[in-house]
JSON list of C-alpha atoms in Angstrom, two decimals:
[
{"chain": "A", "resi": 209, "resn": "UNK", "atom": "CA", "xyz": [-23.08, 18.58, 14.43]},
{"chain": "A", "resi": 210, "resn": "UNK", "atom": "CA", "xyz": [-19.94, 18.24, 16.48]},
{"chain": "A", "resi": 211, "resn": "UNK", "atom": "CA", "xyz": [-17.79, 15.26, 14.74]},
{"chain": "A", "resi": 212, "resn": "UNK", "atom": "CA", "xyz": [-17.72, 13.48, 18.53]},
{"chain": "A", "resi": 213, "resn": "UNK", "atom": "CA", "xyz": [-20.68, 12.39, 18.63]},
{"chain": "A", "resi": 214, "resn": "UNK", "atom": "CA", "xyz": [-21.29, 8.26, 17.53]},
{"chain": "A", "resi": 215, "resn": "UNK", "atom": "CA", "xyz": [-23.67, 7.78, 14.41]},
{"chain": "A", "resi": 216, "resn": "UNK", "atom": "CA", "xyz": [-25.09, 4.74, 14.32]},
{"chain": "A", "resi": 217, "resn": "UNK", "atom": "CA", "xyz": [-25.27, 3.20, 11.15]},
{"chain": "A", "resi": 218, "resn": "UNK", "atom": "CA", "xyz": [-27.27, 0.12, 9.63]},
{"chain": "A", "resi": 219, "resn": "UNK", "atom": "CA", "xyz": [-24.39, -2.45, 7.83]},
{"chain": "A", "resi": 220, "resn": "UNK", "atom": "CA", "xyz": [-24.64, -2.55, 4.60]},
{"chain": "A", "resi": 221, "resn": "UNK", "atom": "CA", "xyz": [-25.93, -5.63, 3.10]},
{"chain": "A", "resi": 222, "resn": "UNK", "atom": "CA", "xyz": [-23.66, -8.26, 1.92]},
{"chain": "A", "resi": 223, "resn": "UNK", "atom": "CA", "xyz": [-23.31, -8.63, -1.98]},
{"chain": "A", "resi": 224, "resn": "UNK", "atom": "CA", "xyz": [-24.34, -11.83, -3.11]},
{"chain": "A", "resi": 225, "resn": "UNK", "atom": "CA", "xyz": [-22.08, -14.11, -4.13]},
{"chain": "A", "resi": 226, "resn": "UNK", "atom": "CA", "xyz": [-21.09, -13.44, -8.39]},
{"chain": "A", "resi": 227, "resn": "UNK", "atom": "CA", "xyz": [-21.79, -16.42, -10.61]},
{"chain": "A", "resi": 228, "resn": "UNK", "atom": "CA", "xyz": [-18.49, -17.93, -11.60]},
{"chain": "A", "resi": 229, "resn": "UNK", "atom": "CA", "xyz": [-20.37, -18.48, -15.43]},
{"chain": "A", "resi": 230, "resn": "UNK", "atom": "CA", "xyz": [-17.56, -16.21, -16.77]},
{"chain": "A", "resi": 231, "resn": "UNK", "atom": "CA", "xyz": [-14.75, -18.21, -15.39]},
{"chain": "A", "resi": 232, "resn": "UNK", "atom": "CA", "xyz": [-16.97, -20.70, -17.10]},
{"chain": "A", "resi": 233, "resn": "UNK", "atom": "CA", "xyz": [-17.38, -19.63, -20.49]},
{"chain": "A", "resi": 234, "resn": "UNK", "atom": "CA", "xyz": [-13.28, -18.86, -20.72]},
{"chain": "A", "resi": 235, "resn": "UNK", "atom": "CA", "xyz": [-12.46, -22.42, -19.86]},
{"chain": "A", "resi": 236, "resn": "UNK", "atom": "CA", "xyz": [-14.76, -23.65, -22.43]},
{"chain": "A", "resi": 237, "resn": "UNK", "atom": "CA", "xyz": [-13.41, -21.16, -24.59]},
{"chain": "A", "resi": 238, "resn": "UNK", "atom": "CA", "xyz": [-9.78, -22.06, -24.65]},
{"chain": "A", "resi": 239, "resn": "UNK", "atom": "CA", "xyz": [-10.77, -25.90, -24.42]},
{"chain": "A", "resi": 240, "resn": "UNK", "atom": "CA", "xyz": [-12.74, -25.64, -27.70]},
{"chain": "A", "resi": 241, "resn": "UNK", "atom": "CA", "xyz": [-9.56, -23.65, -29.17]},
{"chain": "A", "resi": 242, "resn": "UNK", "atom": "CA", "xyz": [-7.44, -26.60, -28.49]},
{"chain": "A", "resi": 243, "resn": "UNK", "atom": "CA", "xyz": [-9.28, -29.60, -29.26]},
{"chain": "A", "resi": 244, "resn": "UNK", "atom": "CA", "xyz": [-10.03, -27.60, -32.74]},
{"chain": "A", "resi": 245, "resn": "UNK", "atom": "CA", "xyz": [-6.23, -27.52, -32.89]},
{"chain": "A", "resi": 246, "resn": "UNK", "atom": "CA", "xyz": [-5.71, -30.68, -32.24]},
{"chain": "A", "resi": 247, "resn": "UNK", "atom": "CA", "xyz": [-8.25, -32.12, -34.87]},
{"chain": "A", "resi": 248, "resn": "UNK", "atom": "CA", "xyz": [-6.74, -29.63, -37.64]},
{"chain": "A", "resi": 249, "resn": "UNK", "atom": "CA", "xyz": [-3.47, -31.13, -36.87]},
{"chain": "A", "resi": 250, "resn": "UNK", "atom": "CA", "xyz": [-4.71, -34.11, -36.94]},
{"chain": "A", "resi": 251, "resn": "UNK", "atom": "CA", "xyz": [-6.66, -34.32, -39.94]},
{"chain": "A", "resi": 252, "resn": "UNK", "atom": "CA", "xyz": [-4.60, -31.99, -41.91]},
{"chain": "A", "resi": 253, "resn": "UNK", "atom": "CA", "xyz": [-0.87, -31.98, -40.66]},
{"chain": "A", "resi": 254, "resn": "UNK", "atom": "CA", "xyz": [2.09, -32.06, -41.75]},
{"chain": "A", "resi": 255, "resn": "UNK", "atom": "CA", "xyz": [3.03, -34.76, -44.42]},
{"chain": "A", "resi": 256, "resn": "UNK", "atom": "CA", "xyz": [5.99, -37.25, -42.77]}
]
C-alpha cells in the first residue's frame, strides 16, 4: 500500500478517569502513623 495514502482511523476511547482511593489510603496511612506517635509520646514520653 503506498504510505500516501490517508487511513482513517476510529479515536481511541478515552480512559476513564482512575479512582484517587490510593492517594486515599496513603493519606490515611501517614495520618494514622502520626497521631499513633503522638499518643505514644504522649502517654509514654519522656520523664521531665
Amino acid at each position: 500500500m503506498n504510505d500516501n495514502v490517508i487511513q482513517f482511523r476510529r479515536p481511541k476511547p478515552p480512559r476513564p478517569p482512575r479512582p484517587r482511593l490510593r492517594k486515599f489510603a496513603i493519606a490515611a496511612v501517614v495520618l494514622t502513623l502520626v497521631i499513633a506517635a503522638w499518643v505514644y509520646f504522649r502517654l509514654f514520653g519522656t520523664p521531665a
